[in-house]
XYZ file of N, CA and C in Angstrom:
876
model
N 104.159 75.462 84.190
C 104.832 75.127 83.580
C 104.600 74.023 82.979
N 104.009 72.931 83.614
C 103.809 71.901 83.847
C 102.002 71.470 83.639
N 101.386 72.550 84.358
C 99.668 72.781 84.233
C 99.524 73.361 83.091
N 100.298 73.571 82.256
C 99.934 74.939 80.785
C 100.232 73.463 80.064
N 101.956 72.610 80.716
C 101.571 71.444 79.645
C 100.187 70.283 79.540
N 99.505 69.907 80.988
C 98.767 69.018 80.474
C 97.348 69.989 80.040
N 97.956 71.115 80.711
C 96.388 72.017 79.829
C 96.220 71.686 78.135
N 97.209 71.777 77.235
C 97.248 71.704 76.037
C 97.494 69.942 76.359
N 97.634 69.391 76.939
C 97.512 67.376 76.016
C 96.648 67.244 76.735
N 95.605 68.300 77.251
C 93.491 67.921 77.292
C 93.047 68.237 76.067
N 93.203 69.400 75.426
C 92.587 69.917 74.492
C 93.196 69.512 73.222
N 94.579 69.116 73.004
C 94.143 67.742 71.837
C 93.916 66.612 71.883
N 93.722 66.112 73.642
C 93.148 64.962 73.432
C 91.715 65.168 73.092
N 90.569 65.587 73.502
C 89.596 65.758 73.719
C 88.743 66.741 72.802
N 88.147 66.477 71.781
C 87.095 67.311 70.966
C 85.981 68.628 71.688
N 85.264 67.570 72.863
C 84.267 68.726 73.640
C 85.648 69.452 74.052
N 86.899 69.803 74.713
C 86.906 70.639 75.412
C 87.532 71.652 73.895
N 87.851 71.375 72.927
C 87.881 72.444 71.266
C 87.354 72.439 71.107
N 86.121 72.282 71.555
C 84.886 72.970 71.435
C 83.704 73.906 72.050
N 84.793 73.539 73.611
C 84.306 74.224 74.445
C 85.105 75.753 74.517
N 86.086 75.516 74.200
C 87.493 76.575 74.431
C 86.773 77.620 73.241
N 86.474 77.411 71.956
C 86.054 77.649 70.478
C 84.830 78.242 71.150
N 83.699 77.777 71.780
C 82.263 78.250 71.979
C 82.464 79.715 72.658
N 82.859 79.707 73.885
C 83.713 80.744 74.811
C 84.530 81.476 74.433
N 85.733 81.575 73.597
C 85.707 82.659 72.536
C 84.657 83.285 71.246
N 84.262 82.757 70.830
C 83.089 83.502 70.105
C 81.990 84.254 71.182
N 81.756 83.526 71.773
C 80.643 84.104 73.262
C 81.581 85.439 73.828
N 82.720 84.812 74.245
C 83.898 86.265 74.605
C 83.408 87.379 73.940
N 83.441 87.596 72.518
C 83.618 88.493 71.707
C 82.175 89.013 71.162
N 80.844 88.355 71.251
C 80.309 89.217 71.080
C 79.332 89.915 71.961
N 80.118 88.665 73.000
C 79.091 89.939 74.393
C 80.137 90.950 74.794
N 81.020 91.115 74.756
C 81.940 92.326 74.777
C 81.431 93.539 73.855
N 81.652 92.814 72.325
C 81.368 93.763 71.465
C 79.958 94.396 71.409
N 78.229 93.588 72.299
C 77.746 94.409 72.523
C 77.774 94.921 73.269
N 78.388 94.778 74.123
C 78.594 94.951 76.102
C 78.645 96.708 75.981
N 79.817 96.794 75.186
C 79.691 98.491 74.631
C 78.677 98.965 74.327
N 77.842 98.825 73.316
C 77.012 99.151 73.324
C 75.625 99.767 74.890
N 75.749 98.147 75.392
C 74.829 98.876 76.645
C 75.425 99.455 77.933
N 76.816 99.424 77.778
C 77.238 100.310 78.681
C 76.920 101.958 78.242
N 77.435 102.243 77.292
C 77.655 103.314 76.545
C 76.471 104.207 76.748
N 75.206 103.860 76.435
C 73.720 103.613 76.801
C 73.616 103.648 78.379
N 73.844 103.399 78.931
C 73.296 103.631 80.223
C 72.378 102.183 80.462
N 72.278 100.867 80.134
C 71.659 99.845 79.935
C 72.066 98.805 80.674
N 73.084 98.744 81.288
C 73.401 97.477 82.465
C 71.852 96.842 82.793
N 70.891 97.087 83.433
C 70.715 96.731 84.255
C 69.071 95.861 83.061
N 68.882 96.635 81.382
C 67.987 95.957 80.176
C 69.305 94.368 80.077
N 70.920 94.691 80.321
C 71.301 93.500 80.361
C 71.044 92.202 80.950
N 70.988 92.761 82.496
C 70.432 92.008 83.723
C 68.792 90.776 82.870
N 68.311 92.315 83.109
C 66.575 91.529 83.104
C 66.293 90.761 81.682
N 67.365 90.926 80.912
C 66.692 89.987 79.258
C 67.074 88.978 79.822
N 68.633 88.681 80.287
C 69.581 87.771 80.172
C 69.482 86.705 81.734
N 67.846 87.210 82.329
C 66.950 86.309 83.340
C 65.651 86.096 82.424
N 65.108 86.844 82.247
C 64.017 86.834 80.988
C 64.076 85.672 80.354
N 64.934 84.915 79.574
C 65.539 84.061 78.897
C 64.995 82.658 79.539
N 64.339 82.673 80.703
C 64.493 81.041 81.318
C 63.524 80.505 81.758
N 62.619 81.131 81.331
C 60.426 80.767 81.477
C 60.830 80.129 78.907
N 61.374 80.840 78.901
C 61.739 80.590 77.446
C 61.990 79.164 77.330
N 63.660 78.985 77.732
C 64.170 78.194 78.091
C 63.456 76.140 78.183
N 62.874 76.830 79.474
C 62.032 75.807 79.581
C 60.556 75.240 79.312
N 60.147 76.408 78.860
C 59.130 75.984 77.909
C 59.463 75.162 76.860
N 60.663 75.338 76.127
C 61.007 75.088 74.667
C 60.975 73.694 75.078
N 61.760 73.613 76.038
C 61.898 71.705 76.418
C 61.512 71.469 77.056
N 60.218 71.668 77.403
C 58.905 70.825 78.026
C 57.875 70.947 76.216
N 58.432 71.172 75.905
C 57.702 70.721 73.931
C 58.256 70.331 73.007
N 59.477 70.406 73.361
C 60.194 69.696 72.629
C 61.307 70.754 71.815
N 60.675 72.074 71.804
C 61.371 72.641 71.024
C 62.834 73.547 71.165
N 63.109 74.138 70.154
C 64.895 74.705 70.363
C 65.390 75.691 71.361
N 65.831 75.882 72.860
C 66.224 75.788 73.468
C 66.392 77.575 72.810
N 66.801 78.070 71.030
C 66.762 79.601 71.719
C 66.352 79.745 70.514
N 65.451 78.523 69.961
C 63.583 80.121 70.027
C 63.236 79.968 71.219
N 62.540 78.819 71.930
C 62.211 79.528 73.306
C 62.702 80.950 74.128
N 64.576 81.524 73.645
C 65.328 82.034 74.797
C 64.341 83.486 73.865
N 64.933 83.348 72.262
C 64.931 84.450 71.859
C 63.502 85.258 71.684
N 62.466 84.394 71.805
C 60.672 84.979 71.756
C 60.425 85.197 73.358
N 61.677 84.997 74.675
C 61.299 85.663 75.613
C 61.799 86.335 75.905
N 62.728 86.433 75.389
C 63.667 87.761 75.576
C 63.140 89.376 74.750
N 62.616 88.956 73.186
C 61.517 89.782 72.475
C 60.822 90.409 72.932
N 59.962 89.990 73.772
C 59.056 89.611 74.531
C 59.255 90.690 76.069
N 59.935 90.377 76.625
C 59.981 91.266 77.207
C 60.933 92.497 77.453
N 61.569 92.534 76.221
C 62.006 93.929 75.622
C 60.928 94.602 75.469
N 60.093 94.315 74.678
C 59.194 95.050 74.110
C 57.887 95.527 75.638
N 57.340 94.360 76.604
C 56.244 94.525 77.349
C 57.774 96.152 78.335
N 58.728 95.343 78.955
C 59.318 96.937 79.409
C 59.664 98.155 78.794
N 59.471 98.361 78.251
C 58.702 99.493 76.817
C 57.686 99.856 76.958
N 56.875 99.257 76.593
C 55.560 99.016 76.686
C 54.711 99.635 78.095
N 54.721 99.096 79.093
C 54.564 99.627 80.709
C 55.483 100.821 81.312
N 56.690 101.300 80.660
C 57.088 103.249 81.050
C 56.811 103.608 80.089
N 55.820 103.783 79.239
C 55.980 104.023 78.168
C 54.003 104.813 78.104
N 53.807 103.859 78.702
C 51.968 104.056 78.670
C 51.053 104.040 80.437
N 52.348 104.201 81.501
C 52.170 104.287 82.855
C 53.256 104.985 83.400
N 52.940 105.522 84.850
C 53.992 106.847 85.872
C 55.125 105.593 86.175
N 55.239 104.546 85.603
C 56.100 103.692 86.067
C 57.853 103.683 85.368
N 58.633 103.756 85.332
C 59.805 105.010 84.825
C 60.667 103.227 84.721
N 61.481 103.413 84.258
C 61.823 102.188 83.088
C 62.275 101.337 83.777
N 62.956 102.174 85.139
C 64.353 100.768 85.698
C 63.514 99.839 86.524
N 61.620 100.322 87.504
C 61.038 99.872 87.978
C 60.689 99.528 86.778
N 59.801 99.159 85.998
C 59.462 98.134 84.849
C 60.332 96.858 84.238
N 61.479 97.300 83.928
C 62.582 96.500 84.598
C 62.790 95.241 84.700
N 62.387 95.759 86.591
C 62.569 95.369 87.272
C 61.627 94.404 88.454
N 60.306 94.661 87.828
C 59.259 94.007 87.826
C 59.354 92.922 86.770
N 59.733 93.567 85.390
C 59.645 92.261 84.589
C 60.339 91.149 84.675
N 61.711 91.283 84.363
C 62.511 90.663 84.975
C 62.399 89.716 85.788
N 61.896 90.282 86.673
C 61.894 89.823 88.497
C 60.779 88.388 87.968
N 59.961 88.906 87.493
C 58.452 88.352 87.895
C 58.873 87.017 86.281
N 60.086 87.512 85.952
C 59.783 85.954 83.717
C 60.641 84.831 84.421
N 61.441 85.748 85.477
C 62.840 84.360 86.261
C 62.142 84.147 87.172
N 61.209 84.360 88.153
C 60.172 83.696 89.060
C 59.908 82.719 88.589
N 58.777 82.837 87.516
C 57.960 81.951 86.262
C 59.089 81.006 85.707
N 60.355 81.200 85.240
C 61.196 79.769 85.121
C 61.475 78.846 86.289
N 62.035 79.655 86.883
C 62.112 78.730 88.400
C 60.740 77.603 88.698
N 59.572 78.725 88.673
C 58.361 77.586 89.337
C 58.375 76.412 88.368
N 58.494 76.772 86.710
C 58.259 75.825 86.105
C 59.669 75.256 86.266
N 61.111 75.228 86.638
C 61.398 74.373 86.296
C 61.422 73.201 87.703
N 61.131 73.389 88.423
C 60.621 73.033 89.786
C 59.375 72.005 90.091
N 58.922 72.989 88.937
C 57.709 71.870 88.559
C 57.487 70.753 87.727
N 59.467 70.505 87.695
C 59.628 69.468 86.069
C 60.323 68.819 87.035
N 59.890 68.625 88.350
C 60.806 67.716 89.142
C 61.085 66.136 88.391
N 62.348 65.625 89.019
C 61.594 63.958 87.751
C 62.332 64.087 86.185
N 62.347 64.729 85.880
C 62.445 64.782 84.188
C 63.950 64.864 83.374
N 64.774 65.311 84.983
C 66.462 65.219 84.099
C 66.651 66.972 83.916
N 65.370 68.048 83.991
C 65.783 69.142 84.115
C 67.028 69.612 84.384
N 68.502 70.203 84.544
C 69.301 70.347 85.549
C 69.304 71.801 85.742
N 69.410 72.593 86.558
C 68.676 73.298 87.213
C 70.046 74.390 87.016
N 71.498 73.428 87.842
C 72.379 74.898 87.420
C 72.966 74.427 86.464
N 73.173 73.745 85.483
C 73.726 74.046 83.856
C 72.865 74.860 83.303
N 71.413 74.914 83.897
C 70.776 76.400 82.916
C 71.112 77.668 83.562
N 71.086 77.781 84.885
C 71.496 78.841 84.815
C 73.327 79.506 85.723
N 74.000 78.396 85.227
C 75.010 78.622 85.615
C 76.235 78.182 84.472
N 75.668 77.475 83.973
C 77.001 77.266 82.095
C 77.033 75.818 82.631
N 77.207 75.721 81.043
C 79.058 74.527 81.244
C 79.438 74.084 80.248
N 80.357 75.093 79.736
C 81.079 75.103 78.360
C 81.533 73.660 77.955
N 81.695 72.920 79.102
C 82.165 71.366 78.350
C 81.508 70.455 78.060
N 80.179 70.680 78.218
C 79.086 70.011 77.453
C 78.639 70.598 76.237
N 78.838 71.290 75.619
C 78.524 71.768 74.233
C 79.158 71.534 73.429
N 77.611 71.065 72.331
C 77.774 70.047 71.453
C 78.493 70.368 70.145
N 78.999 70.284 69.238
C 79.114 70.679 67.825
C 77.762 71.593 67.231
N 76.419 70.797 67.699
C 75.125 71.827 67.136
C 75.121 73.171 67.730
N 75.234 72.602 69.328
C 75.625 74.422 70.001
C 76.824 74.714 69.481
N 77.544 74.828 69.421
C 78.613 75.520 68.624
C 78.245 76.222 67.079
N 77.640 75.504 66.258
C 77.012 75.966 64.799
C 76.647 78.011 65.226
N 75.740 77.020 66.509
C 74.158 78.177 66.474
C 75.612 79.498 67.122
N 76.188 79.184 67.924
C 76.902 80.178 69.238
C 77.398 81.176 67.280
N 77.819 79.917 66.625
C 78.864 80.951 65.446
C 77.752 81.099 64.927
N 76.941 81.248 64.119
C 75.881 81.584 63.153
C 74.828 83.137 63.602
N 74.455 82.882 65.215
C 74.194 84.087 66.362
C 75.428 85.516 65.894
N 76.866 84.742 66.408
C 77.548 85.515 66.445
C 78.630 86.057 65.294
N 78.107 85.694 64.177
C 78.520 86.245 62.958
C 76.919 87.249 62.496
N 76.325 87.066 63.168
C 74.904 87.289 62.158
C 74.764 89.192 63.263
N 75.013 88.994 64.282
C 76.147 89.725 65.669
C 76.085 91.192 64.988
N 77.915 90.454 64.477
C 79.259 91.415 63.921
C 78.444 92.260 62.784
N 77.546 90.760 62.051
C 77.447 91.760 60.473
C 76.263 92.817 60.824
N 75.857 92.921 61.868
C 74.248 93.865 61.651
C 74.761 94.837 62.525
N 76.031 94.999 63.423
C 76.021 96.092 64.044
C 77.164 96.803 62.694
N 77.938 96.054 62.112
C 79.001 96.495 61.240
C 77.643 97.619 59.965
N 76.836 97.223 59.630
C 75.593 97.826 58.522
C 74.887 98.518 59.972
N 75.063 98.377 60.866
C 74.100 99.784 61.023
C 74.900 100.393 62.473
N 76.058 100.092 62.225
C 77.680 101.205 62.910
C 77.141 102.353 63.070
N 76.906 103.061 62.200
C 76.742 105.088 61.669
C 75.356 105.109 62.808
N 74.244 104.413 63.286
C 73.243 104.855 63.507
C 73.011 104.546 64.985
N 73.631 103.359 65.202
C 74.037 103.006 66.532
C 75.214 103.987 66.838
N 75.697 104.799 66.616
C 77.033 105.345 67.324
C 76.156 106.640 67.463
N 75.478 107.438 66.295
C 74.657 108.609 66.580
C 74.296 108.919 67.831
N 73.381 107.576 67.534
C 72.019 107.060 68.658
C 72.334 106.993 69.812
N 73.406 105.923 69.881
C 74.349 106.440 71.535
C 74.440 107.930 71.869
N 75.783 108.170 71.483
C 75.893 109.492 72.630
C 75.022 111.197 71.988
N 74.222 110.800 70.744
C 73.211 111.856 70.881
C 72.125 111.673 69.632
N 71.056 110.960 70.864
C 69.883 110.620 70.487
C 69.213 111.716 69.706
N 69.111 112.917 70.169
C 68.095 113.397 69.402
C 69.081 114.442 68.498
N 70.344 114.471 67.680
C 70.806 114.847 66.593
C 70.404 113.432 66.132
N 70.445 112.703 66.184
C 70.238 111.050 65.433
C 68.766 111.239 64.987
N 67.544 111.403 65.690
C 66.207 112.034 65.417
C 66.367 112.719 63.962
N 67.026 113.510 64.432
C 66.562 114.766 63.483
C 67.185 114.198 62.482
N 68.357 113.539 61.965
C 68.654 113.091 60.492
C 67.496 112.393 60.118
N 66.832 111.801 60.960
C 66.348 111.176 60.554
C 66.836 109.488 60.634
N 66.856 109.191 61.610
C 67.123 107.878 62.297
C 65.955 107.400 63.206
N 65.903 106.366 62.579
C 64.904 105.746 63.717
C 65.185 105.296 64.942
N 65.704 106.221 65.434
C 66.082 105.842 67.038
C 65.485 104.440 67.785
N 64.180 104.483 67.751
C 63.413 103.339 68.668
C 63.737 101.940 67.823
N 63.339 102.400 66.453
C 64.094 100.819 66.278
C 65.071 100.869 66.447
N 65.722 101.766 66.553
C 67.542 101.387 66.479
C 67.630 100.379 67.918
N 66.878 101.005 69.488
C 66.776 100.663 70.623
C 66.235 98.976 70.187
N 65.340 99.147 70.195
C 64.919 97.559 69.315
C 65.459 96.818 69.043
N 66.370 96.842 67.764
C 67.252 96.256 67.657
C 68.489 95.974 67.828
N 68.582 96.801 69.147
C 70.079 96.342 70.227
C 69.618 95.233 71.014
N 68.199 95.190 71.576
C 67.448 94.472 72.339
C 67.074 92.600 71.427
N 67.078 93.113 70.356
C 66.678 91.678 69.597
C 68.650 90.875 70.050
N 69.763 92.069 69.494
C 70.751 91.625 69.161
C 71.867 90.782 70.831
N 70.913 91.902 71.576
C 71.195 91.250 73.376
C 70.732 89.491 73.127
N 69.128 90.069 73.171
C 68.601 88.595 73.366
C 69.794 86.807 72.472
N 69.959 87.988 71.755
C 70.447 86.966 70.821
C 72.274 86.266 71.674
N 72.410 87.426 71.841
C 74.119 86.863 72.706
C 73.852 86.290 74.044
N 72.192 86.719 74.658
C 72.329 85.796 75.334
C 72.473 84.463 75.223
N 71.489 84.219 74.398
C 71.441 83.037 74.073
C 72.036 82.435 73.283
N 73.480 82.886 73.106
C 74.894 82.773 72.469
C 75.790 81.790 73.622
N 75.224 83.276 74.839
C 76.034 82.750 76.276
C 75.311 81.368 77.129
N 74.417 81.647 76.989
C 73.684 80.453 77.999
C 74.176 79.024 78.346
N 74.759 78.720 77.236
C 76.093 77.373 77.657
C 76.844 77.358 78.303
N 77.270 78.794 78.078
C 78.923 79.258 77.847
C 78.596 79.268 79.641
N 78.032 80.652 79.899
C 78.239 80.503 81.364
C 77.135 80.851 82.045
N 76.389 80.383 81.590
C 74.991 80.343 82.108
C 74.187 81.803 82.435
N 72.246 81.157 82.302
C 71.775 82.254 82.940
C 72.242 84.053 84.128
N 72.985 83.381 84.881
C 73.499 83.983 86.040
C 74.397 84.886 85.815
N 75.269 84.270 85.205
C 76.554 85.186 84.646
C 76.173 86.219 83.363
N 75.064 85.578 82.366
C 75.707 86.305 81.104
C 75.791 87.731 81.676
N 75.222 88.716 82.547
C 75.070 90.422 82.669
C 76.896 90.490 83.199
N 77.496 89.393 83.803
C 78.841 89.569 83.716
C 79.643 89.623 82.579
N 79.138 88.727 81.673
C 79.790 88.945 80.025
C 79.352 90.107 79.578
N 78.550 90.205 79.212
C 77.801 91.719 78.943
C 78.677 92.785 79.506
N 78.820 93.242 80.554
C 79.026 94.150 80.790
C 80.712 94.641 80.928
N 81.794 92.944 82.022
C 82.608 93.619 82.179
C 83.608 94.202 81.710
N 83.698 92.875 80.015
C 84.990 93.252 79.343
C 84.594 95.356 78.651
N 83.620 95.255 78.607
C 83.208 96.675 78.094
C 83.565 96.944 78.772
N 83.250 97.370 80.465
C 83.376 98.421 80.991
C 85.205 98.258 81.279
N 85.542 96.865 81.532
C 87.051 96.934 80.876
C 87.672 98.159 80.152
N 87.445 97.944 79.087
C 87.955 98.319 77.377
C 87.614 100.026 77.626
N 86.321 100.729 78.517
C 85.388 101.486 78.927
C 86.576 102.743 79.754
N 87.462 102.084 80.262
C 88.601 102.773 81.062
C 89.984 102.212 80.881
N 89.760 102.059 79.655
C 91.179 102.163 78.731
C 91.449 102.968 77.310
N 90.403 103.530 77.093
C 89.973 104.770 76.004
C 88.287 105.434 75.683
N 88.994 105.946 74.583
C 88.192 107.008 74.836
C 87.191 106.464 73.037
N 87.749 106.222 71.839
C 87.352 106.174 71.298
C 86.609 104.946 71.211
N 85.512 104.832 70.613
C 84.473 104.097 70.432
C 85.075 102.203 69.827
N 85.596 102.823 68.300
C 86.237 101.677 67.993
C 87.501 100.958 68.482
N 88.036 101.879 68.859
C 88.876 101.176 70.176
C 88.241 100.413 71.236
N 87.380 100.728 71.696
C 86.673 100.060 72.576
C 86.280 98.904 72.525
N 85.357 98.783 71.149
C 85.079 96.955 70.868
C 85.836 96.713 71.071
N 87.072 96.949 69.768
C 88.158 95.970 70.115
C 88.875 96.081 71.338
N 88.819 96.312 71.933
C 89.691 95.971 73.696
C 88.810 95.231 74.045
N 87.591 95.511 74.173
C 86.384 94.811 74.747
C 86.167 93.218 74.411
N 86.305 93.829 73.039
C 86.358 91.644 71.625
C 87.942 90.949 72.744
N 88.592 91.394 72.809
C 89.899 90.874 73.491
C 89.528 90.560 74.242
N 89.314 91.231 75.658
C 89.551 91.053 76.760
C 88.025 89.532 77.370
N 87.422 89.627 76.518
C 86.631 88.832 76.117
C 87.523 86.886 76.137
N 87.857 87.451 74.828
C 88.692 85.981 74.256
C 89.612 85.347 75.578
N 90.539 86.578 76.123
C 91.129 85.950 77.451
C 90.337 85.550 78.152
N 89.195 86.204 79.379
C 88.855 86.244 80.110
C 88.452 84.135 79.483
N 87.839 84.096 78.508
C 87.862 82.702 78.190
C 88.273 81.800 77.854
N 89.292 82.470 77.676
C 90.982 81.017 77.688
C 91.149 81.014 78.845
N 91.803 82.119 79.908
C 92.191 81.868 81.134
C 90.574 81.150 81.890
N 89.857 81.855 81.164
C 88.560 81.119 82.443
C 88.481 79.488 82.277
N 88.243 78.923 80.769
C 88.867 77.691 80.644
C 89.432 76.465 81.022
N 90.909 77.331 80.853
C 91.870 76.834 81.716
C 92.829 76.060 83.490
N 91.968 77.626 84.030
C 91.604 76.905 85.732
C 90.416 76.101 85.379
N 89.825 75.895 84.759
C 88.310 75.368 85.214
C 88.941 74.241 84.632
N 89.785 73.365 83.679
C 90.232 72.382 83.553
C 91.329 71.836 84.871
N 92.212 73.028 84.757
C 93.397 72.646 86.195
C 92.851 71.839 87.281
N 91.523 73.085 87.916
C 91.235 73.211 89.011
C 89.827 72.652 89.182
N 89.578 71.696 88.283
C 88.115 71.350 88.172
C 87.825 72.262 88.839
N 87.792 73.527 88.581
C 86.131 74.247 89.087
C 85.084 74.463 88.393
N 84.003 75.372 87.704
C 82.821 76.193 87.349
C 83.327 76.761 86.451
N 83.483 76.043 84.864
C 83.793 76.625 84.176
C 83.533 77.814 83.759
N 81.724 78.697 84.133
C 81.482 79.662 83.655
C 81.899 81.053 84.528
N 82.067 80.151 85.738
C 82.281 81.300 87.048
C 84.049 81.611 86.766
N 84.056 80.756 86.289
C 86.137 81.388 86.375
C 86.251 82.300 85.172
N 85.551 82.138 83.812
C 85.897 83.005 83.259
C 84.671 84.375 83.559
N 84.352 84.772 84.402
C 83.587 86.490 85.021
C 84.625 86.074 85.819
N 85.822 85.559 86.683
C 86.658 85.543 87.596
C 87.681 86.621 87.029
N 87.900 85.997 85.732
C 89.102 86.292 85.430
C 88.766 87.823 84.373
N 87.422 87.701 84.057
C 87.208 88.325 83.898
C 86.981 90.276 84.454
N 86.488 89.393 85.244
C 86.653 90.711 86.544
C 87.920 91.284 87.287
N 88.901 90.430 87.267
C 90.280 90.414 87.032
C 90.831 91.826 86.461
N 90.783 91.546 85.240
C 90.408 91.713 84.748
C 89.817 93.343 84.881
N 88.801 93.454 84.807
C 88.313 95.126 85.202
C 89.501 95.623 86.376
N 89.181 94.737 87.519
C 90.437 95.646 88.594
C 91.370 95.937 88.571
N 92.318 95.360 86.988
C 93.553 95.714 86.777
C 93.739 97.370 86.091
N 91.890 97.084 85.244
C 92.849 98.953 84.861
C 91.567 99.696 85.465
N 90.823 99.243 86.312
C 90.497 100.332 87.581
C 91.499 100.934 88.312
N 92.473 100.123 88.558
C 93.316 100.579 89.886
C 94.791 101.144 88.661
N 94.885 100.056 87.547
C 96.348 100.989 86.781
C 96.149 101.119 85.429
N 94.745 101.328 85.169
C 94.579 102.185 83.565
C 95.780 103.131 83.677
N 96.065 103.515 82.226
C 97.110 105.204 82.103
C 96.455 106.731 82.935
N 94.698 106.873 82.337
C 93.987 107.780 82.433
C 92.913 107.350 83.824
N 92.849 106.867 83.796
C 91.769 106.381 85.106
C 91.702 106.174 86.562
N 92.759 105.304 85.769
C 92.858 104.111 87.229
C 93.117 104.616 88.765
N 92.666 104.938 89.795
C 92.353 104.730 90.634
C 93.945 105.416 91.109
N 94.803 104.784 91.216
C 95.798 104.271 91.826
C 97.488 105.173 90.466
N 97.023 104.971 89.237
C 97.655 105.377 88.426
C 97.717 107.355 88.966
N 95.786 108.235 88.964
C 95.885 108.904 89.518
C 96.227 110.248 90.746
N 96.100 108.557 91.578
C 96.776 108.748 93.228
C 99.162 109.425 92.523
N 98.508 107.398 92.416
C 100.891 108.393 91.858
C 101.089 109.637 91.433
N 100.213 110.293 90.407
C 100.548 110.771 89.453
C 100.112 112.751 90.543
N 99.624 112.786 90.500
C 99.133 113.875 92.019
C 100.013 114.207 92.304
N 100.763 113.117 93.577
C 101.549 113.564 94.727
C 102.477 113.788 93.225
N 103.022 112.998 92.326
C 104.495 113.190 92.094
C 104.326 114.761 91.349
N 103.546 115.544 91.441
C 102.752 117.033 90.725
C 103.075 117.634 92.064
N 102.404 117.557 93.661
C 102.930 118.144 94.778
C 104.398 118.205 95.465
N 104.930 117.133 94.623
C 106.218 116.995 95.092
C 106.986 117.711 93.886
N 106.522 118.269 92.857
C 107.856 118.792 92.445
C 107.063 119.637 92.034
N 105.969 120.422 92.655
C 106.043 121.913 93.451
C 106.524 122.585 94.280
N 106.430 121.340 95.210
C 107.098 121.113 96.501
C 108.464 121.507 96.237
N 109.181 120.918 95.141
C 110.641 121.759 94.563
C 110.535 122.483 93.908
N 109.580 122.861 93.254
C 110.000 124.424 92.242
C 110.370 126.033 92.972
């Protein structure tokens, strides 16, 4: 109880903490929502690729004095297009193209950073985030990205839904499946940029996948899954910031660990999909059949 009181006192006293919590909540919502489509389409590796591929864009933007946002989005979109081009114009399959291009982009980013020693570039914060250093400008950028992503998902909900569950039928009804795919890649790049300051490049994929995967274990309906994933993202953000402040540990890692804990609870205790729930249900059924 004392820790909770201390946390609220800190929250009311320091504006940077308020900004950090707001940014983390926004990132939790948009990562949870976009992550649902990434999971259902089997594109978790693509999410990993985009999140790592933005690193050189961030570094180059720093070198020329441009916005991190612009550099990261451009690099993310170029990588997504390059992956599609390589997989469609060679014998190399998409998963191999993803592995080749995202590791190449990430390595380029590391080389650029190590070549800028003494310039004040903080590799730790780029890779693992520092939500407590979120500025008001960063917060507005995150809010803008969040509103844009949610608006696009609402406007294109039906094409996204059909192309996710039945791409052949979607194409037969006139839906531009390939365009929807690249639209999702653009949204994924934007969400990755929004999450950079909060959890960093390395941990972005965890926030993209884990809340959505947790929701996937609890429901078979997409609207419910989207709401649950957003809720788990928010819970992870709030609890992660709390533990970060109380125990003075890395904020991004704390957020991801809370999200992972929620997934573990759903994995074991989900009413329909939980491992232990199914075990207890099977054991009870055997006992009832034995006594009847």
